[in-house]
């Protein structure tokens, strides 16, 4: 019986069909998905902070409206993803608790500080660009609700990347000081952006099983290479360079060769040692605790109306 | 008191990977019968692989009369669309 279920699950996945919430699925598949989608959702929510940092200081009303819309999108993306975890039996309150107690992770990129307004542009261009590289294949992930959430998210990310690149083009047409600011920002974000694809394939413990279940569609190194190939001509058009002496076109491979990020730094940030880890979680915890009265008031209001309707 | 059966809204998933989509409604005495009737009314030609039925009274909808003001906040935010940003033709993959 159990074998039949497992066989049907395997066949569905192998035939490129989607697994839907009420289908039987192996416990490991469910657990892996909850962990991955929750981590993804947490990243969207924590990701509001580095850019939110610049909303009040955006240089024009136009830039402020754009940045607000972008940060608002990140909140929406978090909600799409949390609701996908709920189709797997996860509890949203429980996920929030795990995030603010440091028991579940989010993308390490958000533990780096946003020092100048150029960072808003570079995050849109490179960080959201890397996220798009990661997310486009996830539109074909084997779990239906996750795939559908990714389709909506990818559509919206396109605005994020283009506003970033346009912002940087504007700064590059400005003063030398502004151009220097863009280059400095690119220098700081390039390596963390490459780290967003995760550790090298040889060290990635979850990749093999996730690929077999078709949760993951490409390996970390494949996606990283693709991102480098796409970014180099964009950097040339913008007039900036990447801080990698090993970066050069390889005629034979038809791809760019590039250096490895500092993986010791990567693991240090993952384990909590980044510049902003404590600040990000403390802020999220405070927002959650400060919002308690809103949740309580909304529940009291709904209960009062339910009583009134019951009496009527 | 009316003795007519309650109204149910019917949502059908065409195939794995797609959302359930609203296809119509029907009357039935309970959820079980609503599902069976929905199968017979809306999926006679293999239109779906999954059906949801929801009591029509349980759906809260925005009023059609309020359409304009209700959705107005999104109306003037053209900067939410990627086409708002002019990127030169020769910059690839953006």
mmCIF file of C-alpha atoms in Angstrom:
data_model
loop_
_atom_site.group_PDB
_atom_site.id
_atom_site.type_symbol
_atom_site.label_atom_id
_atom_site.label_comp_id
_atom_site.label_asym_id
_atom_site.label_seq_id
_atom_site.Cartn_x
_atom_site.Cartn_y
_atom_site.Cartn_z
ATOM 1 C CA UNK A 1 0.000 0.000 0.000
ATOM 2 C CA UNK A 2 2.679 2.446 1.076
ATOM 3 C CA UNK A 3 4.718 1.263 -1.885
ATOM 4 C CA UNK A 4 1.838 2.071 -4.233
ATOM 5 C CA UNK A 5 1.637 5.590 -2.865
ATOM 6 C CA UNK A 6 5.357 6.088 -3.158
ATOM 7 C CA UNK A 7 5.358 4.732 -6.698
ATOM 8 C CA UNK A 8 2.557 7.058 -7.737
ATOM 9 C CA UNK A 9 4.395 10.019 -6.188
ATOM 10 C CA UNK A 10 7.628 9.128 -7.993
ATOM 11 C CA UNK A 11 5.782 8.735 -11.292
ATOM 12 C CA UNK A 12 4.039 12.072 -10.928
ATOM 13 C CA UNK A 13 7.335 13.825 -10.238
ATOM 14 C CA UNK A 14 9.191 12.012 -13.027
ATOM 15 C CA UNK A 15 6.513 12.903 -15.562
ATOM 16 C CA UNK A 16 7.014 16.630 -14.789
ATOM 17 C CA UNK A 17 3.498 16.866 -13.308
ATOM 18 C CA UNK A 18 2.951 18.814 -10.093
ATOM 19 C CA UNK A 19 2.328 17.453 -6.621
ATOM 20 C CA UNK A 20 -0.708 19.148 -5.066
ATOM 21 C CA UNK A 21 -1.534 19.656 -1.365
ATOM 22 C CA UNK A 22 -3.829 16.681 -0.864
ATOM 23 C CA UNK A 23 -1.556 14.186 -2.648
ATOM 24 C CA UNK A 24 0.404 11.661 -0.628
ATOM 25 C CA UNK A 25 4.039 12.706 -0.351
ATOM 26 C CA UNK A 26 7.084 11.346 1.523
ATOM 27 C CA UNK A 27 7.721 12.985 4.918
ATOM 28 C CA UNK A 28 11.157 14.089 3.757
ATOM 29 C CA UNK A 29 9.666 15.866 0.741
ATOM 30 C CA UNK A 30 7.182 17.707 2.963
ATOM 31 C CA UNK A 31 9.857 18.657 5.504
ATOM 32 C CA UNK A 32 12.322 19.811 2.854
ATOM 33 C CA UNK A 33 9.665 21.962 1.203
ATOM 34 C CA UNK A 34 8.528 23.545 4.472
ATOM 35 C CA UNK A 35 12.144 24.331 5.365
ATOM 36 C CA UNK A 36 12.988 25.750 1.928
ATOM 37 C CA UNK A 37 9.775 27.744 1.384
ATOM 38 C CA UNK A 38 9.839 29.114 4.957
ATOM 39 C CA UNK A 39 13.462 30.177 4.510
ATOM 40 C CA UNK A 40 12.465 31.835 1.265
ATOM 41 C CA UNK A 41 9.498 33.594 2.928
ATOM 42 C CA UNK A 42 11.690 34.772 5.829
ATOM 43 C CA UNK A 43 14.178 36.162 3.289
ATOM 44 C CA UNK A 44 11.466 38.280 1.654
ATOM 45 C CA UNK A 45 10.329 39.636 5.033
ATOM 46 C CA UNK A 46 13.831 40.321 6.410
ATOM 47 C CA UNK A 47 14.787 41.660 2.963
ATOM 48 C CA UNK A 48 12.464 44.614 3.533
ATOM 49 C CA UNK A 49 14.892 46.049 6.091
ATOM 50 C CA UNK A 50 18.080 46.876 4.140
ATOM 51 C CA UNK A 51 16.134 48.846 1.530
ATOM 52 C CA UNK A 52 13.530 50.153 3.974
ATOM 53 C CA UNK A 53 16.530 51.863 5.540
ATOM 54 C CA UNK A 54 16.547 54.341 2.616
ATOM 55 C CA UNK A 55 12.830 55.082 2.146
ATOM 56 C CA UNK A 56 12.846 58.213 4.310
ATOM 57 C CA UNK A 57 16.051 59.456 2.670
ATOM 58 C CA UNK A 58 15.308 58.711 -0.986
ATOM 59 C CA UNK A 59 16.551 61.668 -3.069
ATOM 60 C CA UNK A 60 13.237 62.426 -4.807
ATOM 61 C CA UNK A 61 9.532 61.729 -4.472
ATOM 62 C CA UNK A 62 9.774 59.519 -7.569
ATOM 63 C CA UNK A 63 12.502 57.366 -6.032
ATOM 64 C CA UNK A 64 10.645 57.237 -2.728
ATOM 65 C CA UNK A 65 7.399 56.035 -4.362
ATOM 66 C CA UNK A 66 9.343 53.377 -6.309
ATOM 67 C CA UNK A 67 11.209 52.168 -3.239
ATOM 68 C CA UNK A 68 8.013 52.014 -1.194
ATOM 69 C CA UNK A 69 6.345 49.967 -3.945
ATOM 70 C CA UNK A 70 9.319 47.607 -4.031
ATOM 71 C CA UNK A 71 9.474 47.039 -0.280
ATOM 72 C CA UNK A 72 5.704 46.545 -0.315
ATOM 73 C CA UNK A 73 6.184 43.847 -3.002
ATOM 74 C CA UNK A 74 8.697 42.036 -0.755
ATOM 75 C CA UNK A 75 6.064 41.873 1.989
ATOM 76 C CA UNK A 76 3.609 40.449 -0.549
ATOM 77 C CA UNK A 77 6.134 37.857 -1.719
ATOM 78 C CA UNK A 78 6.653 36.766 1.878
ATOM 79 C CA UNK A 79 2.905 36.289 2.274
ATOM 80 C CA UNK A 80 2.531 34.233 -0.952
ATOM 81 C CA UNK A 81 5.270 31.945 0.327
ATOM 82 C CA UNK A 82 3.999 31.616 3.894
ATOM 83 C CA UNK A 83 0.617 30.641 2.487
ATOM 84 C CA UNK A 84 2.319 27.972 0.332
ATOM 85 C CA UNK A 85 3.863 26.485 3.513
ATOM 86 C CA UNK A 86 0.409 26.374 5.107
ATOM 87 C CA UNK A 87 -0.792 24.036 2.325
ATOM 88 C CA UNK A 88 1.838 21.621 3.695
ATOM 89 C CA UNK A 89 0.491 21.819 7.234
ATOM 90 C CA UNK A 90 2.909 24.416 8.586
ATOM 91 C CA UNK A 91 1.604 27.021 11.027
ATOM 92 C CA UNK A 92 2.376 30.652 10.204
ATOM 93 C CA UNK A 93 2.637 31.772 13.835
ATOM 94 C CA UNK A 94 5.058 28.924 14.458
ATOM 95 C CA UNK A 95 7.226 29.972 11.486
ATOM 96 C CA UNK A 96 7.388 33.572 12.718
ATOM 97 C CA UNK A 97 8.418 32.313 16.162
ATOM 98 C CA UNK A 98 11.123 30.129 14.638
ATOM 99 C CA UNK A 99 12.460 33.096 12.659
ATOM 100 C CA UNK A 100 12.675 35.475 15.608
ATOM 101 C CA UNK A 101 14.173 32.781 17.817
ATOM 102 C CA UNK A 102 16.845 32.111 15.187
ATOM 103 C CA UNK A 103 15.718 28.506 14.624
ATOM 104 C CA UNK A 104 15.072 29.033 10.911
ATOM 105 C CA UNK A 105 17.322 30.881 8.506
ATOM 106 C CA UNK A 106 16.934 33.506 5.805
ATOM 107 C CA UNK A 107 19.273 34.493 2.984
ATOM 108 C CA UNK A 108 22.589 35.776 4.335
ATOM 109 C CA UNK A 109 22.671 38.620 1.813
ATOM 110 C CA UNK A 110 20.360 40.622 4.080
ATOM 111 C CA UNK A 111 22.923 40.615 6.874
ATOM 112 C CA UNK A 112 25.035 43.128 4.959
ATOM 113 C CA UNK A 113 24.413 46.861 5.603
ATOM 114 C CA UNK A 114 23.133 49.401 3.043
ATOM 115 C CA UNK A 115 25.640 52.219 3.427
ATOM 116 C CA UNK A 116 24.708 54.537 0.531
ATOM 117 C CA UNK A 117 21.752 55.177 -1.775
ATOM 118 C CA UNK A 118 23.685 53.465 -4.578
ATOM 119 C CA UNK A 119 23.117 50.253 -2.594
ATOM 120 C CA UNK A 120 19.405 50.531 -3.418
ATOM 121 C CA UNK A 121 20.283 50.401 -7.124
ATOM 122 C CA UNK A 122 22.857 47.630 -6.762
ATOM 123 C CA UNK A 123 20.495 45.499 -4.675
ATOM 124 C CA UNK A 124 17.856 45.838 -7.400
ATOM 125 C CA UNK A 125 20.327 45.020 -10.151
ATOM 126 C CA UNK A 126 22.541 42.321 -8.612
ATOM 127 C CA UNK A 127 20.722 40.958 -5.556
ATOM 128 C CA UNK A 128 17.322 40.824 -7.231
ATOM 129 C CA UNK A 129 19.075 39.700 -10.433
ATOM 130 C CA UNK A 130 20.592 36.746 -8.558
ATOM 131 C CA UNK A 131 17.225 36.067 -6.934
ATOM 132 C CA UNK A 132 15.597 35.979 -10.387
ATOM 133 C CA UNK A 133 18.235 33.469 -11.599
ATOM 134 C CA UNK A 134 17.373 31.296 -8.601
ATOM 135 C CA UNK A 135 13.637 31.749 -8.907
ATOM 136 C CA UNK A 136 12.900 31.380 -12.615
ATOM 137 C CA UNK A 137 13.665 27.619 -12.563
ATOM 138 C CA UNK A 138 11.553 27.322 -9.378
ATOM 139 C CA UNK A 139 8.486 28.221 -11.464
ATOM 140 C CA UNK A 140 8.848 24.566 -12.602
ATOM 141 C CA UNK A 141 9.414 23.119 -9.127
ATOM 142 C CA UNK A 142 7.463 19.929 -8.439
ATOM 143 C CA UNK A 143 5.187 21.301 -5.699
ATOM 144 C CA UNK A 144 2.219 23.128 -7.282
ATOM 145 C CA UNK A 145 1.554 25.892 -4.705
ATOM 146 C CA UNK A 146 5.277 26.775 -4.542
ATOM 147 C CA UNK A 147 5.568 26.864 -8.346
ATOM 148 C CA UNK A 148 2.521 29.131 -8.628
ATOM 149 C CA UNK A 149 3.842 31.484 -5.944
ATOM 150 C CA UNK A 150 7.140 31.683 -7.831
ATOM 151 C CA UNK A 151 5.388 32.577 -11.095
ATOM 152 C CA UNK A 152 3.714 35.577 -9.443
ATOM 153 C CA UNK A 153 6.933 36.592 -7.700
ATOM 154 C CA UNK A 154 9.057 36.403 -10.852
ATOM 155 C CA UNK A 155 6.645 38.648 -12.736
ATOM 156 C CA UNK A 156 6.997 41.274 -10.026
ATOM 157 C CA UNK A 157 10.771 40.923 -9.650
ATOM 158 C CA UNK A 158 11.289 42.219 -13.161
ATOM 159 C CA UNK A 159 10.256 45.692 -12.003
ATOM 160 C CA UNK A 160 12.679 45.387 -9.067
ATOM 161 C CA UNK A 161 15.671 44.659 -11.243
ATOM 162 C CA UNK A 162 14.915 47.279 -13.857
ATOM 163 C CA UNK A 163 14.332 50.083 -11.346
ATOM 164 C CA UNK A 164 17.711 49.249 -9.805
ATOM 165 C CA UNK A 165 19.547 49.315 -13.108
ATOM 166 C CA UNK A 166 17.806 52.520 -14.168
ATOM 167 C CA UNK A 167 18.732 54.148 -10.843
ATOM 168 C CA UNK A 168 22.382 53.225 -11.395
ATOM 169 C CA UNK A 169 22.337 54.504 -15.001
ATOM 170 C CA UNK A 170 21.066 57.814 -13.651
ATOM 171 C CA UNK A 171 23.854 57.991 -11.061
ATOM 172 C CA UNK A 172 26.484 57.065 -13.666
ATOM 173 C CA UNK A 173 25.376 60.070 -15.737
ATOM 174 C CA UNK A 174 25.922 62.301 -12.679
ATOM 175 C CA UNK A 175 29.091 63.536 -10.960
ATOM 176 C CA UNK A 176 32.365 61.633 -10.506
ATOM 177 C CA UNK A 177 31.456 61.300 -6.837
ATOM 178 C CA UNK A 178 28.201 59.559 -7.788
ATOM 179 C CA UNK A 179 30.020 57.221 -10.188
ATOM 180 C CA UNK A 180 32.513 56.367 -7.433
ATOM 181 C CA UNK A 181 29.623 55.661 -5.112
ATOM 182 C CA UNK A 182 28.140 53.169 -7.604
ATOM 183 C CA UNK A 183 31.496 51.424 -8.097
ATOM 184 C CA UNK A 184 32.047 51.214 -4.331
ATOM 185 C CA UNK A 185 28.622 49.689 -3.891
ATOM 186 C CA UNK A 186 29.227 47.146 -6.683
ATOM 187 C CA UNK A 187 32.531 46.211 -5.014
ATOM 188 C CA UNK A 188 30.775 45.524 -1.721
ATOM 189 C CA UNK A 189 27.802 43.561 -3.121
ATOM 190 C CA UNK A 190 29.364 41.458 -5.906
ATOM 191 C CA UNK A 191 30.753 38.665 -3.728
ATOM 192 C CA UNK A 192 27.737 38.435 -1.383
ATOM 193 C CA UNK A 193 25.526 38.273 -4.511
ATOM 194 C CA UNK A 194 27.543 35.278 -5.790
ATOM 195 C CA UNK A 195 27.126 33.635 -2.369
ATOM 196 C CA UNK A 196 23.334 33.811 -2.759
ATOM 197 C CA UNK A 197 23.447 30.639 -4.870
ATOM 198 C CA UNK A 198 24.732 28.697 -1.876
ATOM 199 C CA UNK A 199 27.928 26.707 -1.319
ATOM 200 C CA UNK A 200 29.738 24.953 -4.197
ATOM 201 C CA UNK A 201 27.984 21.786 -5.422
ATOM 202 C CA UNK A 202 30.606 19.544 -3.822
ATOM 203 C CA UNK A 203 29.674 20.911 -0.379
ATOM 204 C CA UNK A 204 25.932 21.290 -0.851
ATOM 205 C CA UNK A 205 24.335 18.561 1.269
ATOM 206 C CA UNK A 206 20.710 18.991 0.176
ATOM 207 C CA UNK A 207 21.151 19.368 -3.569
ATOM 208 C CA UNK A 208 21.096 15.731 -4.699
ATOM 209 C CA UNK A 209 17.832 14.710 -3.017
ATOM 210 C CA UNK A 210 16.160 18.026 -3.915
ATOM 211 C CA UNK A 211 17.096 17.550 -7.569
ATOM 212 C CA UNK A 212 15.718 13.980 -7.526
ATOM 213 C CA UNK A 213 12.429 15.286 -6.130
ATOM 214 C CA UNK A 214 12.572 18.097 -8.701
ATOM 215 C CA UNK A 215 12.182 20.690 -5.976
ATOM 216 C CA UNK A 216 15.454 22.148 -7.167
ATOM 217 C CA UNK A 217 16.025 22.276 -10.938
ATOM 218 C CA UNK A 218 19.649 23.437 -11.292
ATOM 219 C CA UNK A 219 22.703 23.127 -9.067
ATOM 220 C CA UNK A 220 24.197 26.070 -7.160
ATOM 221 C CA UNK A 221 27.241 26.245 -9.431
ATOM 222 C CA UNK A 222 25.166 26.107 -12.631
ATOM 223 C CA UNK A 223 23.035 29.038 -11.489
ATOM 224 C CA UNK A 224 26.060 31.019 -10.300
ATOM 225 C CA UNK A 225 27.707 30.623 -13.712
ATOM 226 C CA UNK A 226 24.534 31.726 -15.462
ATOM 227 C CA UNK A 227 24.322 34.820 -13.255
ATOM 228 C CA UNK A 228 27.932 35.801 -13.988
ATOM 229 C CA UNK A 229 27.368 35.357 -17.739
ATOM 230 C CA UNK A 230 24.322 37.612 -17.619
ATOM 231 C CA UNK A 231 25.830 40.283 -15.355
ATOM 232 C CA UNK A 232 29.134 41.001 -17.096
ATOM 233 C CA UNK A 233 27.681 42.658 -20.227
ATOM 234 C CA UNK A 234 25.294 44.636 -18.007
ATOM 235 C CA UNK A 235 28.250 45.925 -15.977
ATOM 236 C CA UNK A 236 30.064 46.904 -19.180
ATOM 237 C CA UNK A 237 27.033 48.818 -20.431
ATOM 238 C CA UNK A 238 26.781 50.570 -17.071
ATOM 239 C CA UNK A 239 30.489 51.404 -16.944
ATOM 240 C CA UNK A 240 31.442 49.558 -13.748
ATOM 241 C CA UNK A 241 33.756 46.614 -13.055
ATOM 242 C CA UNK A 242 33.436 43.600 -10.767
ATOM 243 C CA UNK A 243 36.146 43.196 -8.088
ATOM 244 C CA UNK A 244 37.402 39.844 -9.421
ATOM 245 C CA UNK A 245 40.851 39.667 -11.098
ATOM 246 C CA UNK A 246 40.065 36.146 -12.340
ATOM 247 C CA UNK A 247 36.965 37.240 -14.234
ATOM 248 C CA UNK A 248 37.512 36.753 -17.971
ATOM 249 C CA UNK A 249 35.795 35.330 -21.050
ATOM 250 C CA UNK A 250 36.671 31.719 -21.769
ATOM 251 C CA UNK A 251 36.401 31.239 -25.524
ATOM 252 C CA UNK A 252 36.526 27.450 -25.279
ATOM 253 C CA UNK A 253 33.686 27.141 -22.748
ATOM 254 C CA UNK A 254 31.735 30.061 -24.176
ATOM 255 C CA UNK A 255 31.299 31.309 -20.602
ATOM 256 C CA UNK A 256 33.072 33.577 -18.159
ATOM 257 C CA UNK A 257 35.701 32.188 -15.783
ATOM 258 C CA UNK A 258 35.461 33.749 -12.339
ATOM 259 C CA UNK A 259 36.967 33.509 -8.849
ATOM 260 C CA UNK A 260 35.360 31.920 -5.783
ATOM 261 C CA UNK A 261 33.773 34.018 -3.041
ATOM 262 C CA UNK A 262 35.278 33.833 0.444
ATOM 263 C CA UNK A 263 33.398 30.772 1.693
ATOM 264 C CA UNK A 264 34.717 31.212 5.246
ATOM 265 C CA UNK A 265 32.982 34.568 5.335
ATOM 266 C CA UNK A 266 29.831 32.933 3.945
ATOM 267 C CA UNK A 267 29.688 30.341 6.736
ATOM 268 C CA UNK A 268 30.517 32.945 9.347
ATOM 269 C CA UNK A 269 27.530 35.077 8.252
ATOM 270 C CA UNK A 270 25.247 32.016 8.022
ATOM 271 C CA UNK A 271 26.175 31.141 11.607
ATOM 272 C CA UNK A 272 25.215 34.607 12.855
ATOM 273 C CA UNK A 273 28.496 36.500 12.591
ATOM 274 C CA UNK A 274 27.484 39.001 9.883
ATOM 275 C CA UNK A 275 27.408 42.765 10.439
ATOM 276 C CA UNK A 276 23.610 42.964 10.718
ATOM 277 C CA UNK A 277 22.383 39.515 11.869
ATOM 278 C CA UNK A 278 21.437 40.673 15.372
ATOM 279 C CA UNK A 279 19.918 43.940 14.189
ATOM 280 C CA UNK A 280 17.713 42.225 11.558
ATOM 281 C CA UNK A 281 16.242 39.725 14.008
ATOM 282 C CA UNK A 282 15.865 42.295 16.800
ATOM 283 C CA UNK A 283 13.969 44.564 14.390
ATOM 284 C CA UNK A 284 11.711 41.742 13.218
ATOM 285 C CA UNK A 285 11.020 40.712 16.814
ATOM 286 C CA UNK A 286 10.201 44.285 17.816
ATOM 287 C CA UNK A 287 7.845 44.747 14.842
ATOM 288 C CA UNK A 288 6.076 41.504 15.794
ATOM 289 C CA UNK A 289 5.781 42.420 19.479
ATOM 290 C CA UNK A 290 4.779 46.024 18.811
ATOM 291 C CA UNK A 291 2.064 44.725 16.481
ATOM 292 C CA UNK A 292 0.475 42.509 19.156
ATOM 293 C CA UNK A 293 -2.177 45.103 20.046
ATOM 294 C CA UNK A 294 -3.274 45.322 16.408
ATOM 295 C CA UNK A 295 -3.768 41.552 16.200
ATOM 296 C CA UNK A 296 -5.644 41.560 19.521
ATOM 297 C CA UNK A 297 -7.850 44.513 18.543
ATOM 298 C CA UNK A 298 -8.728 42.936 15.178
ATOM 299 C CA UNK A 299 -9.667 39.651 16.866
ATOM 300 C CA UNK A 300 -11.800 41.494 19.478
ATOM 301 C CA UNK A 301 -13.554 43.450 16.724
ATOM 302 C CA UNK A 302 -14.338 40.286 14.745
ATOM 303 C CA UNK A 303 -15.600 38.531 17.902
ATOM 304 C CA UNK A 304 -17.884 41.481 18.738
ATOM 305 C CA UNK A 305 -19.389 41.422 15.237
ATOM 306 C CA UNK A 306 -19.860 37.652 15.347
ATOM 307 C CA UNK A 307 -21.795 38.059 18.632
ATOM 308 C CA UNK A 308 -23.963 40.805 17.112
ATOM 309 C CA UNK A 309 -24.751 38.747 14.037
ATOM 310 C CA UNK A 310 -25.540 35.729 16.224
ATOM 311 C CA UNK A 311 -27.981 37.850 18.260
ATOM 312 C CA UNK A 312 -29.676 39.343 15.205
ATOM 313 C CA UNK B 1 -38.677 29.765 5.702
ATOM 314 C CA UNK B 2 -37.377 28.750 2.307
ATOM 315 C CA UNK B 3 -36.761 25.054 1.831
ATOM 316 C CA UNK B 4 -34.650 25.428 -1.324
ATOM 317 C CA UNK B 5 -31.140 24.030 -1.274
ATOM 318 C CA UNK B 6 -28.259 26.411 -0.617
ATOM 319 C CA UNK B 7 -26.088 27.747 -3.434
ATOM 320 C CA UNK B 8 -22.515 26.477 -3.840
ATOM 321 C CA UNK B 9 -19.750 28.069 -5.857
ATOM 322 C CA UNK B 10 -17.650 25.594 -7.841
ATOM 323 C CA UNK B 11 -13.893 25.780 -8.514
ATOM 324 C CA UNK B 12 -12.141 23.322 -10.851
ATOM 325 C CA UNK B 13 -8.464 22.587 -11.283
ATOM 326 C CA UNK B 14 -7.920 21.777 -14.967
ATOM 327 C CA UNK B 15 -4.713 19.842 -14.387
ATOM 328 C CA UNK B 16 -1.923 19.478 -11.897
ATOM 329 C CA UNK B 17 0.057 22.678 -11.558
ATOM 330 C CA UNK B 18 -2.834 25.043 -12.310
ATOM 331 C CA UNK B 19 -4.939 27.019 -9.838
ATOM 332 C CA UNK B 20 -8.512 26.067 -9.084
ATOM 333 C CA UNK B 21 -10.605 28.420 -11.201
ATOM 334 C CA UNK B 22 -14.182 29.469 -10.591
ATOM 335 C CA UNK B 23 -16.441 27.835 -13.175
ATOM 336 C CA UNK B 24 -19.962 28.506 -11.864
ATOM 337 C CA UNK B 25 -22.381 27.474 -9.167
ATOM 338 C CA UNK B 26 -25.122 25.009 -8.333
ATOM 339 C CA UNK B 27 -27.677 24.168 -5.650
ATOM 340 C CA UNK B 28 -27.233 21.125 -3.394
ATOM 341 C CA UNK B 29 -28.465 20.066 0.057
ATOM 342 C CA UNK B 30 -24.981 19.518 1.493
ATOM 343 C CA UNK B 31 -21.275 19.635 0.638
ATOM 344 C CA UNK B 32 -21.079 16.004 -0.376
ATOM 345 C CA UNK B 33 -23.940 16.335 -2.855
ATOM 346 C CA UNK B 34 -22.555 19.650 -4.094
ATOM 347 C CA UNK B 35 -19.283 17.914 -4.986
ATOM 348 C CA UNK B 36 -21.055 15.091 -6.810
ATOM 349 C CA UNK B 37 -23.299 17.479 -8.665
ATOM 350 C CA UNK B 38 -20.360 19.703 -9.550
ATOM 351 C CA UNK B 39 -18.592 16.692 -11.020
ATOM 352 C CA UNK B 40 -21.636 15.924 -13.148
ATOM 353 C CA UNK B 41 -22.345 19.503 -14.173
ATOM 354 C CA UNK B 42 -18.871 20.901 -14.739
ATOM 355 C CA UNK B 43 -16.474 18.030 -15.517
ATOM 356 C CA UNK B 44 -18.374 15.772 -17.875
ATOM 357 C CA UNK B 45 -15.610 16.018 -20.487
ATOM 358 C CA UNK B 46 -12.545 15.665 -18.258
ATOM 359 C CA UNK B 47 -12.352 19.385 -17.615
ATOM 360 C CA UNK B 48 -10.750 18.846 -14.244
ATOM 361 C CA UNK B 49 -8.776 16.725 -11.832
ATOM 362 C CA UNK B 50 -9.934 18.407 -8.629
ATOM 363 C CA UNK B 51 -13.026 20.291 -7.489
ATOM 364 C CA UNK B 52 -13.707 22.667 -4.598
ATOM 365 C CA UNK B 53 -17.225 23.617 -3.558
ATOM 366 C CA UNK B 54 -17.778 26.563 -1.224
ATOM 367 C CA UNK B 55 -21.106 27.747 0.219
ATOM 368 C CA UNK B 56 -21.903 30.933 -1.708
ATOM 369 C CA UNK B 57 -22.843 32.651 1.567
ATOM 370 C CA UNK B 58 -19.300 32.074 2.837
ATOM 371 C CA UNK B 59 -17.743 34.148 0.073
ATOM 372 C CA UNK B 60 -17.063 37.761 0.889
ATOM 373 C CA UNK B 61 -16.687 39.785 -2.292
ATOM 374 C CA UNK B 62 -15.868 43.369 -3.108
ATOM 375 C CA UNK B 63 -18.937 45.152 -4.409
ATOM 376 C CA UNK B 64 -19.075 45.725 -8.181
ATOM 377 C CA UNK B 65 -20.397 49.251 -7.488
ATOM 378 C CA UNK B 66 -17.224 50.065 -5.579
ATOM 379 C CA UNK B 67 -14.951 48.944 -8.363
ATOM 380 C CA UNK B 68 -13.422 52.280 -9.156
ATOM 381 C CA UNK B 69 -12.609 53.645 -5.689
ATOM 382 C CA UNK B 70 -11.751 50.195 -4.317
ATOM 383 C CA UNK B 71 -9.074 49.510 -6.917
ATOM 384 C CA UNK B 72 -8.040 53.127 -7.400
ATOM 385 C CA UNK B 73 -4.884 52.843 -5.244
ATOM 386 C CA UNK B 74 -3.220 50.723 -7.954
ATOM 387 C CA UNK B 75 -4.422 52.960 -10.776
ATOM 388 C CA UNK B 76 -1.804 55.709 -10.617
ATOM 389 C CA UNK B 77 1.247 53.605 -9.720
ATOM 390 C CA UNK B 78 2.734 53.052 -13.148
ATOM 391 C CA UNK B 79 6.157 52.641 -11.536
ATOM 392 C CA UNK B 80 5.111 49.161 -10.357
ATOM 393 C CA UNK B 81 5.466 47.938 -13.947
ATOM 394 C CA UNK B 82 8.832 46.984 -15.470
ATOM 395 C CA UNK B 83 8.030 48.907 -18.651
ATOM 396 C CA UNK B 84 8.138 52.163 -16.644
ATOM 397 C CA UNK B 85 11.952 51.966 -16.686
ATOM 398 C CA UNK B 86 13.781 52.858 -19.873
ATOM 399 C CA UNK B 87 16.760 50.518 -20.360
ATOM 400 C CA UNK B 88 18.835 50.811 -23.558
ATOM 401 C CA UNK B 89 18.186 48.068 -26.151
ATOM 402 C CA UNK B 90 21.786 46.881 -26.090
ATOM 403 C CA UNK B 91 21.780 45.932 -22.370
ATOM 404 C CA UNK B 92 21.032 42.180 -22.388
ATOM 405 C CA UNK B 93 18.946 39.998 -20.034
ATOM 406 C CA UNK B 94 17.066 42.785 -18.251
#
